Amino acid sequence: LRRAGAVLLLGALLATLAVPIVFGGRAALDEALAFPLRDWLALLTCAFASSLARSVKLQWLVRQLGVLPGFRHTLGITLATDCAFMATPVGIGGDAASVYYLRGTGIRASGAAAVTAADQALDLVFFALALPVAGAFEFGTRLPHEWGLVALGGGAAMLVLAAAETREAALRLMT
């Protein structure tokens, strides 16, 4: 079974590279190869920082259930889940992979599903707050005043909630 899994993984990676090239992606590949190395490093650094931040968030969610996985394990779950989101149509495999790998940490199926749902909800809240702020930076004074107020009010509310939860978690750890 391990050999079959390795062969399937290798086939999936090769298909991931071959299919776009076969269907007219050669120009995009040429552009990617012409992209400066410094910019590639900046993109990879951002992707790595994003994976670390998602791992911290996932570890925080899992610890709410009393499970204490190592950070490397949580990072592995995050990377596997991200790959499943990208490799399946409409990202349908991401949630299933998340539940599957969280079950491997000792969480029951209902807990794993709850952590996965909370992870998605936190992502939704983050983007609901971050997009108006990004719009404010992009559009400046052309952005409707109400959007700026919503972004600032929502951001302040999230900071207050995060501070309160962090305080509660710290108090629980100390007792």
Coordinates of N, CA and C in Angstrom, one line a residue:
L1 N 0.8 -1.2 0.0 CA 0.0 0.0 0.0 C 0.9 1.3 0.0
R2 N 2.0 1.2 0.7 CA 2.8 2.4 0.7 C 3.4 2.7 -0.7
R3 N 3.8 1.6 -1.4 CA 4.4 1.8 -2.7 C 3.3 2.3 -3.6
A4 N 2.1 1.8 -3.5 CA 1.0 2.3 -4.4 C 0.7 3.8 -4.1
G5 N 0.8 4.2 -2.8 CA 0.6 5.6 -2.4 C 1.6 6.5 -3.0
A6 N 2.9 6.0 -3.0 CA 4.0 6.8 -3.5 C 3.9 6.9 -5.0
V7 N 3.5 5.9 -5.7 CA 3.3 6.0 -7.1 C 2.1 6.9 -7.5
L8 N 1.0 6.8 -6.7 CA -0.1 7.8 -7.0 C 0.3 9.2 -6.7
L9 N 1.1 9.4 -5.6 CA 1.6 10.8 -5.3 C 2.5 11.3 -6.4
L10 N 3.4 10.5 -6.9 CA 4.3 10.9 -8.0 C 3.5 11.2 -9.3
G11 N 2.5 10.3 -9.6 CA 1.7 10.6 -10.7 C 0.9 11.9 -10.6
A12 N 0.3 12.1 -9.4 CA -0.4 13.4 -9.2 C 0.5 14.6 -9.4
L13 N 1.7 14.5 -8.9 CA 2.6 15.6 -9.1 C 3.0 15.9 -10.5
L14 N 3.3 14.8 -11.2 CA 3.6 14.9 -12.7 C 2.4 15.4 -13.5
A15 N 1.2 15.0 -13.1 CA 0.0 15.5 -13.8 C -0.2 17.0 -13.5
T16 N 0.1 17.4 -12.3 CA 0.0 18.8 -11.9 C 0.9 19.6 -12.7
L17 N 2.0 19.1 -13.1 CA 3.0 19.9 -13.9 C 2.7 19.8 -15.4
A18 N 2.2 18.6 -15.8 CA 2.1 18.3 -17.2 C 0.8 18.9 -17.8
V19 N -0.3 18.8 -17.1 CA -1.6 19.2 -17.6 C -1.7 20.7 -18.0
P20 N -1.2 21.6 -17.2 CA -1.2 23.0 -17.6 C -0.3 23.3 -18.9
I21 N 0.8 22.6 -19.0 CA 1.6 22.8 -20.1 C 1.0 22.3 -21.4
V22 N 0.3 21.1 -21.3 CA -0.3 20.5 -22.5 C -1.5 21.4 -22.9
F23 N -2.2 22.0 -22.0 CA -3.3 22.8 -22.4 C -3.0 24.3 -22.5
G24 N -1.8 24.6 -23.1 CA -1.5 26.0 -23.4 C -0.8 26.8 -22.4
G25 N -0.2 26.1 -21.4 CA 0.4 26.9 -20.3 C 1.9 27.1 -20.5
R26 N 2.4 26.8 -21.7 CA 3.8 27.0 -22.0 C 4.2 28.4 -21.8
A27 N 3.4 29.3 -22.3 CA 3.8 30.8 -22.1 C 3.9 31.2 -20.7
A28 N 2.9 30.7 -19.9 CA 3.0 31.0 -18.4 C 4.2 30.4 -17.8
L29 N 4.6 29.2 -18.2 CA 5.8 28.6 -17.7 C 7.1 29.4 -18.1
D30 N 7.1 29.9 -19.3 CA 8.2 30.7 -19.7 C 8.3 32.0 -18.9
E31 N 7.1 32.6 -18.6 CA 7.1 33.8 -17.8 C 7.5 33.5 -16.4
A32 N 7.1 32.3 -15.8 CA 7.5 32.0 -14.5 C 9.0 31.8 -14.4
L33 N 9.6 31.2 -15.4 CA 11.1 31.0 -15.4 C 11.8 32.3 -15.6
A34 N 11.2 33.3 -16.2 CA 11.8 34.6 -16.3 C 11.6 35.5 -15.1
F35 N 10.8 35.0 -14.1 CA 10.6 35.8 -12.9 C 11.8 35.9 -12.1
P36 N 12.2 37.1 -11.6 CA 13.4 37.2 -10.8 C 13.5 36.4 -9.6
L37 N 14.6 35.8 -9.3 CA 14.8 35.0 -8.1 C 14.4 35.7 -6.8
R38 N 14.8 36.9 -6.7 CA 14.4 37.7 -5.5 C 12.9 37.7 -5.3
D39 N 12.1 37.8 -6.3 CA 10.7 37.9 -6.2 C 10.2 36.5 -5.9
W40 N 10.8 35.4 -6.4 CA 10.4 34.0 -6.1 C 10.6 33.8 -4.6
L41 N 11.8 34.3 -4.1 CA 12.1 34.1 -2.6 C 11.1 34.9 -1.8
A42 N 10.7 36.0 -2.2 CA 9.6 36.8 -1.5 C 8.3 36.1 -1.4
L43 N 7.9 35.5 -2.6 CA 6.7 34.7 -2.6 C 6.7 33.5 -1.7
L44 N 7.9 32.8 -1.8 CA 8.0 31.6 -1.0 C 8.0 31.9 0.5
T45 N 8.6 33.1 0.9 CA 8.7 33.5 2.3 C 7.2 33.8 2.7
C46 N 6.5 34.5 1.9 CA 5.1 34.8 2.2 C 4.3 33.5 2.4
A47 N 4.5 32.5 1.5 CA 3.8 31.2 1.6 C 4.2 30.5 2.9
F48 N 5.4 30.5 3.2 CA 5.9 29.8 4.4 C 5.3 30.5 5.7
A49 N 5.3 31.8 5.7 CA 4.8 32.6 6.8 C 3.3 32.3 7.0
S50 N 2.6 32.2 5.9 CA 1.2 31.8 5.9 C 0.9 30.5 6.5
S51 N 1.8 29.5 6.1 CA 1.6 28.1 6.6 C 1.9 28.1 8.1
L52 N 2.9 28.9 8.5 CA 3.2 28.9 10.0 C 2.0 29.5 10.7
A53 N 1.4 30.6 10.2 CA 0.3 31.3 10.9 C -0.9 30.3 10.9
R54 N -1.2 29.6 9.8 CA -2.3 28.7 9.8 C -2.1 27.5 10.8
S55 N -0.8 27.1 10.9 CA -0.5 26.0 11.9 C -0.7 26.5 13.3
V56 N -0.3 27.7 13.6 CA -0.6 28.3 15.0 C -2.1 28.3 15.2
K57 N -2.8 28.8 14.3 CA -4.3 28.8 14.4 C -4.9 27.4 14.6
L58 N -4.4 26.5 13.9 CA -4.9 25.1 14.0 C -4.5 24.5 15.3
Q59 N -3.3 24.8 15.8 CA -2.9 24.2 17.0 C -3.7 24.9 18.2
W60 N -4.0 26.1 18.1 CA -4.8 26.8 19.1 C -6.2 26.1 19.1
L61 N -6.8 25.9 18.0 CA -8.1 25.2 17.9 C -8.1 23.8 18.5
V62 N -7.0 23.1 18.2 CA -6.9 21.7 18.6 C -6.7 21.6 20.2
R63 N -6.0 22.6 20.7 CA -5.7 22.6 22.1 C -6.9 23.0 22.9
Q64 N -7.9 23.6 22.3 CA -9.2 23.9 22.9 C -9.9 22.6 23.3
L65 N -9.6 21.5 22.5 CA -10.2 20.2 22.8 C -9.4 19.4 23.8
G66 N -8.3 19.9 24.3 CA -7.4 19.2 25.2 C -6.4 18.3 24.6
V67 N -6.2 18.4 23.3 CA -5.2 17.6 22.6 C -4.0 18.5 22.4
L68 N -2.8 17.9 22.6 CA -1.6 18.7 22.5 C -0.6 18.1 21.5
P69 N -0.9 18.3 20.2 CA 0.0 17.8 19.2 C 1.2 18.7 19.1
G70 N 2.3 18.1 18.6 CA 3.5 18.9 18.4 C 3.3 19.9 17.2
F71 N 4.1 21.0 17.2 CA 4.0 22.0 16.2 C 4.3 21.4 14.8
R72 N 5.3 20.5 14.7 CA 5.6 19.9 13.4 C 4.4 19.1 12.9
H73 N 3.8 18.4 13.8 CA 2.6 17.6 13.4 C 1.5 18.5 12.9
T74 N 1.3 19.6 13.6 CA 0.2 20.6 13.2 C 0.6 21.2 11.8
L75 N 1.9 21.5 11.7 CA 2.3 22.1 10.4 C 2.1 21.1 9.2
G76 N 2.4 19.8 9.5 CA 2.1 18.8 8.5 C 0.6 18.7 8.1
I77 N -0.2 18.8 9.1 CA -1.7 18.7 8.9 C -2.1 20.0 8.0
T78 N -1.5 21.1 8.3 CA -1.8 22.3 7.6 C -1.4 22.2 6.1
L79 N -0.2 21.7 5.9 CA 0.3 21.6 4.5 C -0.5 20.6 3.8
A80 N -0.8 19.4 4.4 CA -1.6 18.4 3.7 C -3.0 18.9 3.4
T81 N -3.6 19.6 4.3 CA -4.9 20.2 4.0 C -4.9 21.2 2.9
D82 N -3.8 22.0 2.9 CA -3.7 23.0 1.8 C -3.6 22.3 0.5
C83 N -2.7 21.3 0.4 CA -2.6 20.5 -0.8 C -3.9 19.9 -1.3
A84 N -4.6 19.4 -0.3 CA -5.9 18.8 -0.7 C -6.9 19.8 -1.2
F85 N -6.9 21.0 -0.6 CA -7.7 22.1 -1.2 C -7.4 22.4 -2.6
M86 N -6.1 22.5 -2.9 CA -5.6 22.8 -4.2 C -5.8 21.7 -5.2
A87 N -5.7 20.5 -4.8 CA -5.6 19.4 -5.7 C -7.0 18.8 -6.1
T88 N -8.0 19.2 -5.4 CA -9.3 18.7 -5.7 C -10.2 19.7 -6.3
P89 N -11.2 19.3 -7.1 CA -12.1 20.3 -7.7 C -12.9 21.0 -6.6
V90 N -12.9 22.3 -6.7 CA -13.6 23.2 -5.8 C -13.1 23.1 -4.4
G91 N -11.9 22.5 -4.2 CA -11.3 22.3 -2.9 C -12.0 21.4 -2.0
I92 N -12.8 20.5 -2.5 CA -13.7 19.7 -1.7 C -12.9 18.7 -0.8
G93 N -11.7 18.4 -1.2 CA -10.9 17.4 -0.4 C -10.2 18.1 0.8
G94 N -10.2 19.4 0.9 CA -9.5 20.0 2.0 C -10.1 19.8 3.3
D95 N -11.4 19.9 3.4 CA -12.1 19.6 4.6 C -12.0 18.2 5.0
A96 N -12.2 17.3 4.1 CA -12.1 15.9 4.4 C -10.7 15.5 4.9
A97 N -9.7 16.1 4.2 CA -8.3 15.8 4.7 C -8.1 16.4 6.1
S98 N -8.6 17.5 6.3 CA -8.5 18.1 7.7 C -9.1 17.2 8.7
V99 N -10.3 16.8 8.5 CA -10.9 15.9 9.5 C -10.1 14.6 9.6
Y100 N -9.7 14.0 8.5 CA -8.9 12.8 8.5 C -7.6 12.9 9.3
Y101 N -6.9 13.9 9.1 CA -5.6 14.1 9.8 C -5.8 14.5 11.2
L102 N -6.8 15.3 11.5 CA -7.1 15.7 12.9 C -7.5 14.4 13.7
R103 N -8.2 13.5 13.1 CA -8.5 12.2 13.8 C -7.2 11.5 14.1
G104 N -6.2 11.7 13.4 CA -4.9 11.0 13.7 C -4.2 11.6 14.9
T105 N -4.7 12.7 15.4 CA -4.1 13.3 16.6 C -4.8 12.8 17.9
G106 N -5.9 12.0 17.7 CA -6.6 11.5 18.8 C -7.9 12.2 19.0
I107 N -8.3 13.1 18.2 CA -9.6 13.8 18.3 C -10.7 12.9 17.7
R108 N -11.9 12.8 18.3 CA -13.0 12.1 17.7 C -13.5 12.8 16.5
A109 N -14.2 12.1 15.7 CA -14.7 12.6 14.4 C -15.5 13.9 14.6
S110 N -16.4 14.0 15.6 CA -17.2 15.2 15.8 C -16.3 16.4 16.2
G111 N -15.2 16.1 17.0 CA -14.3 17.2 17.4 C -13.5 17.6 16.2
A112 N -13.0 16.7 15.3 CA -12.3 17.1 14.2 C -13.1 17.9 13.2
A113 N -14.4 17.5 13.1 CA -15.3 18.3 12.2 C -15.5 19.7 12.8
A114 N -15.6 19.8 14.1 CA -15.8 21.1 14.7 C -14.6 22.0 14.5
V115 N -13.4 21.4 14.7 CA -12.2 22.2 14.5 C -12.1 22.6 13.0
T116 N -12.4 21.7 12.1 CA -12.4 22.1 10.7 C -13.4 23.2 10.4
A117 N -14.6 23.1 11.0 CA -15.6 24.2 10.8 C -15.2 25.5 11.4
A118 N -14.6 25.4 12.6 CA -14.1 26.7 13.2 C -13.0 27.3 12.4
D119 N -12.1 26.4 11.9 CA -11.0 26.9 11.0 C -11.6 27.7 9.8
Q120 N -12.6 27.1 9.2 CA -13.2 27.8 8.0 C -13.9 29.1 8.5
A121 N -14.5 29.1 9.6 CA -15.2 30.3 10.1 C -14.2 31.4 10.4
L122 N -13.1 31.0 11.0 CA -12.1 32.0 11.3 C -11.5 32.6 10.0
D123 N -11.3 31.8 9.0 CA -10.9 32.3 7.7 C -11.9 33.3 7.1
L124 N -13.2 32.9 7.2 CA -14.2 33.8 6.7 C -14.2 35.1 7.4
V125 N -14.1 35.1 8.7 CA -14.1 36.3 9.5 C -12.9 37.2 9.1
F126 N -11.7 36.5 9.0 CA -10.5 37.2 8.7 C -10.7 37.9 7.4
F127 N -11.1 37.2 6.3 CA -11.2 37.9 5.0 C -12.3 38.9 5.0
A128 N -13.4 38.7 5.7 CA -14.5 39.7 5.8 C -13.9 41.0 6.4
L129 N -13.0 40.9 7.3 CA -12.4 42.1 7.9 C -11.2 42.6 7.1
A130 N -10.4 41.7 6.5 CA -9.2 42.1 5.8 C -9.5 42.8 4.5
L131 N -10.5 42.3 3.8 CA -10.8 42.9 2.4 C -11.1 44.4 2.5
P132 N -12.0 44.8 3.4 CA -12.2 46.3 3.4 C -11.0 47.1 3.8
V133 N -10.1 46.5 4.7 CA -8.9 47.2 5.0 C -8.0 47.3 3.8
A134 N -7.9 46.1 3.0 CA -7.1 46.1 1.8 C -7.6 47.1 0.8
G135 N -9.0 47.2 0.7 CA -9.6 48.1 -0.2 C -9.3 49.6 0.2
A136 N -9.2 49.8 1.5 CA -8.9 51.2 2.0 C -7.5 51.6 1.6
F137 N -6.5 50.6 1.7 CA -5.2 50.9 1.2 C -5.1 51.1 -0.3
E138 N -5.8 50.3 -1.0 CA -5.8 50.3 -2.5 C -6.4 51.5 -3.0
F139 N -7.6 51.8 -2.5 CA -8.5 52.9 -3.2 C -8.4 54.2 -2.4
G140 N -7.8 54.2 -1.2 CA -7.6 55.5 -0.5 C -8.9 56.2 -0.3
T141 N -8.9 57.5 -0.7 CA -10.1 58.3 -0.4 C -11.3 58.0 -1.3
R142 N -11.1 57.2 -2.4 CA -12.2 56.8 -3.3 C -13.0 55.7 -2.6
L143 N -12.6 55.1 -1.5 CA -13.3 54.1 -0.8 C -14.5 54.7 0.0
P144 N -15.7 54.2 -0.1 CA -16.8 54.7 0.7 C -16.4 54.8 2.2
H145 N -16.8 55.9 2.8 CA -16.4 56.1 4.2 C -17.0 55.0 5.1
E146 N -18.2 54.4 4.8 CA -18.8 53.4 5.6 C -17.9 52.1 5.6
W147 N -17.3 51.8 4.5 CA -16.4 50.6 4.4 C -15.3 50.7 5.4
G148 N -14.7 51.9 5.4 CA -13.6 52.1 6.3 C -14.0 51.9 7.8
L149 N -15.2 52.5 8.1 CA -15.7 52.3 9.5 C -16.0 50.9 9.8
V150 N -16.6 50.1 8.9 CA -16.8 48.7 9.1 C -15.5 48.0 9.3
A151 N -14.5 48.3 8.5 CA -13.2 47.6 8.6 C -12.6 47.9 10.0
L152 N -12.6 49.1 10.4 CA -11.9 49.5 11.6 C -12.7 49.0 12.8
G153 N -14.0 49.1 12.8 CA -14.9 48.6 13.9 C -14.7 47.0 14.0
G154 N -14.8 46.3 12.9 CA -14.7 44.9 12.9 C -13.3 44.5 13.4
G155 N -12.3 45.2 12.9 CA -10.9 44.8 13.3 C -10.7 45.1 14.8
A156 N -11.3 46.1 15.3 CA -11.2 46.4 16.8 C -11.9 45.4 17.6
A157 N -13.1 45.0 17.1 CA -13.8 43.9 17.8 C -13.1 42.6 17.8
M158 N -12.5 42.3 16.7 CA -11.7 41.0 16.6 C -10.5 41.1 17.6
L159 N -9.9 42.2 17.7 CA -8.7 42.4 18.6 C -9.2 42.2 20.0
V160 N -10.3 42.8 20.4 CA -10.8 42.7 21.7 C -11.2 41.2 22.0
L161 N -11.8 40.5 21.1 CA -12.2 39.1 21.3 C -10.9 38.2 21.4
A162 N -9.9 38.5 20.6 CA -8.7 37.7 20.6 C -8.0 38.0 22.0
A163 N -7.9 39.2 22.4 CA -7.3 39.5 23.7 C -8.0 38.8 24.8
A164 N -9.3 38.8 24.8 CA -10.1 38.2 25.9 C -9.9 36.7 25.9
E165 N -9.9 36.1 24.7 CA -9.6 34.6 24.6 C -8.2 34.3 25.0
T166 N -7.3 35.1 24.6 CA -5.9 34.8 25.0 C -5.7 34.9 26.5
R167 N -6.4 35.9 27.1 CA -6.3 36.0 28.6 C -6.9 34.8 29.2
E168 N -8.1 34.4 28.8 CA -8.7 33.2 29.3 C -7.9 32.0 29.2
A169 N -7.3 31.8 28.0 CA -6.4 30.6 27.8 C -5.2 30.7 28.7
A170 N -4.6 31.9 28.9 CA -3.4 32.0 29.7 C -3.8 31.7 31.2
L171 N -5.0 32.1 31.6 CA -5.4 31.8 33.0 C -5.7 30.3 33.2
R172 N -6.2 29.7 32.1 CA -6.5 28.2 32.2 C -5.1 27.5 32.3
L173 N -4.1 27.9 31.6 CA -2.8 27.3 31.6 C -2.1 27.5 32.9
M174 N -2.4 28.6 33.6 CA -1.7 28.8 34.9 C -2.3 28.1 36.0
T175 N -3.6 27.7 35.9 CA -4.3 27.0 37.0 C -4.2 25.5 36.9

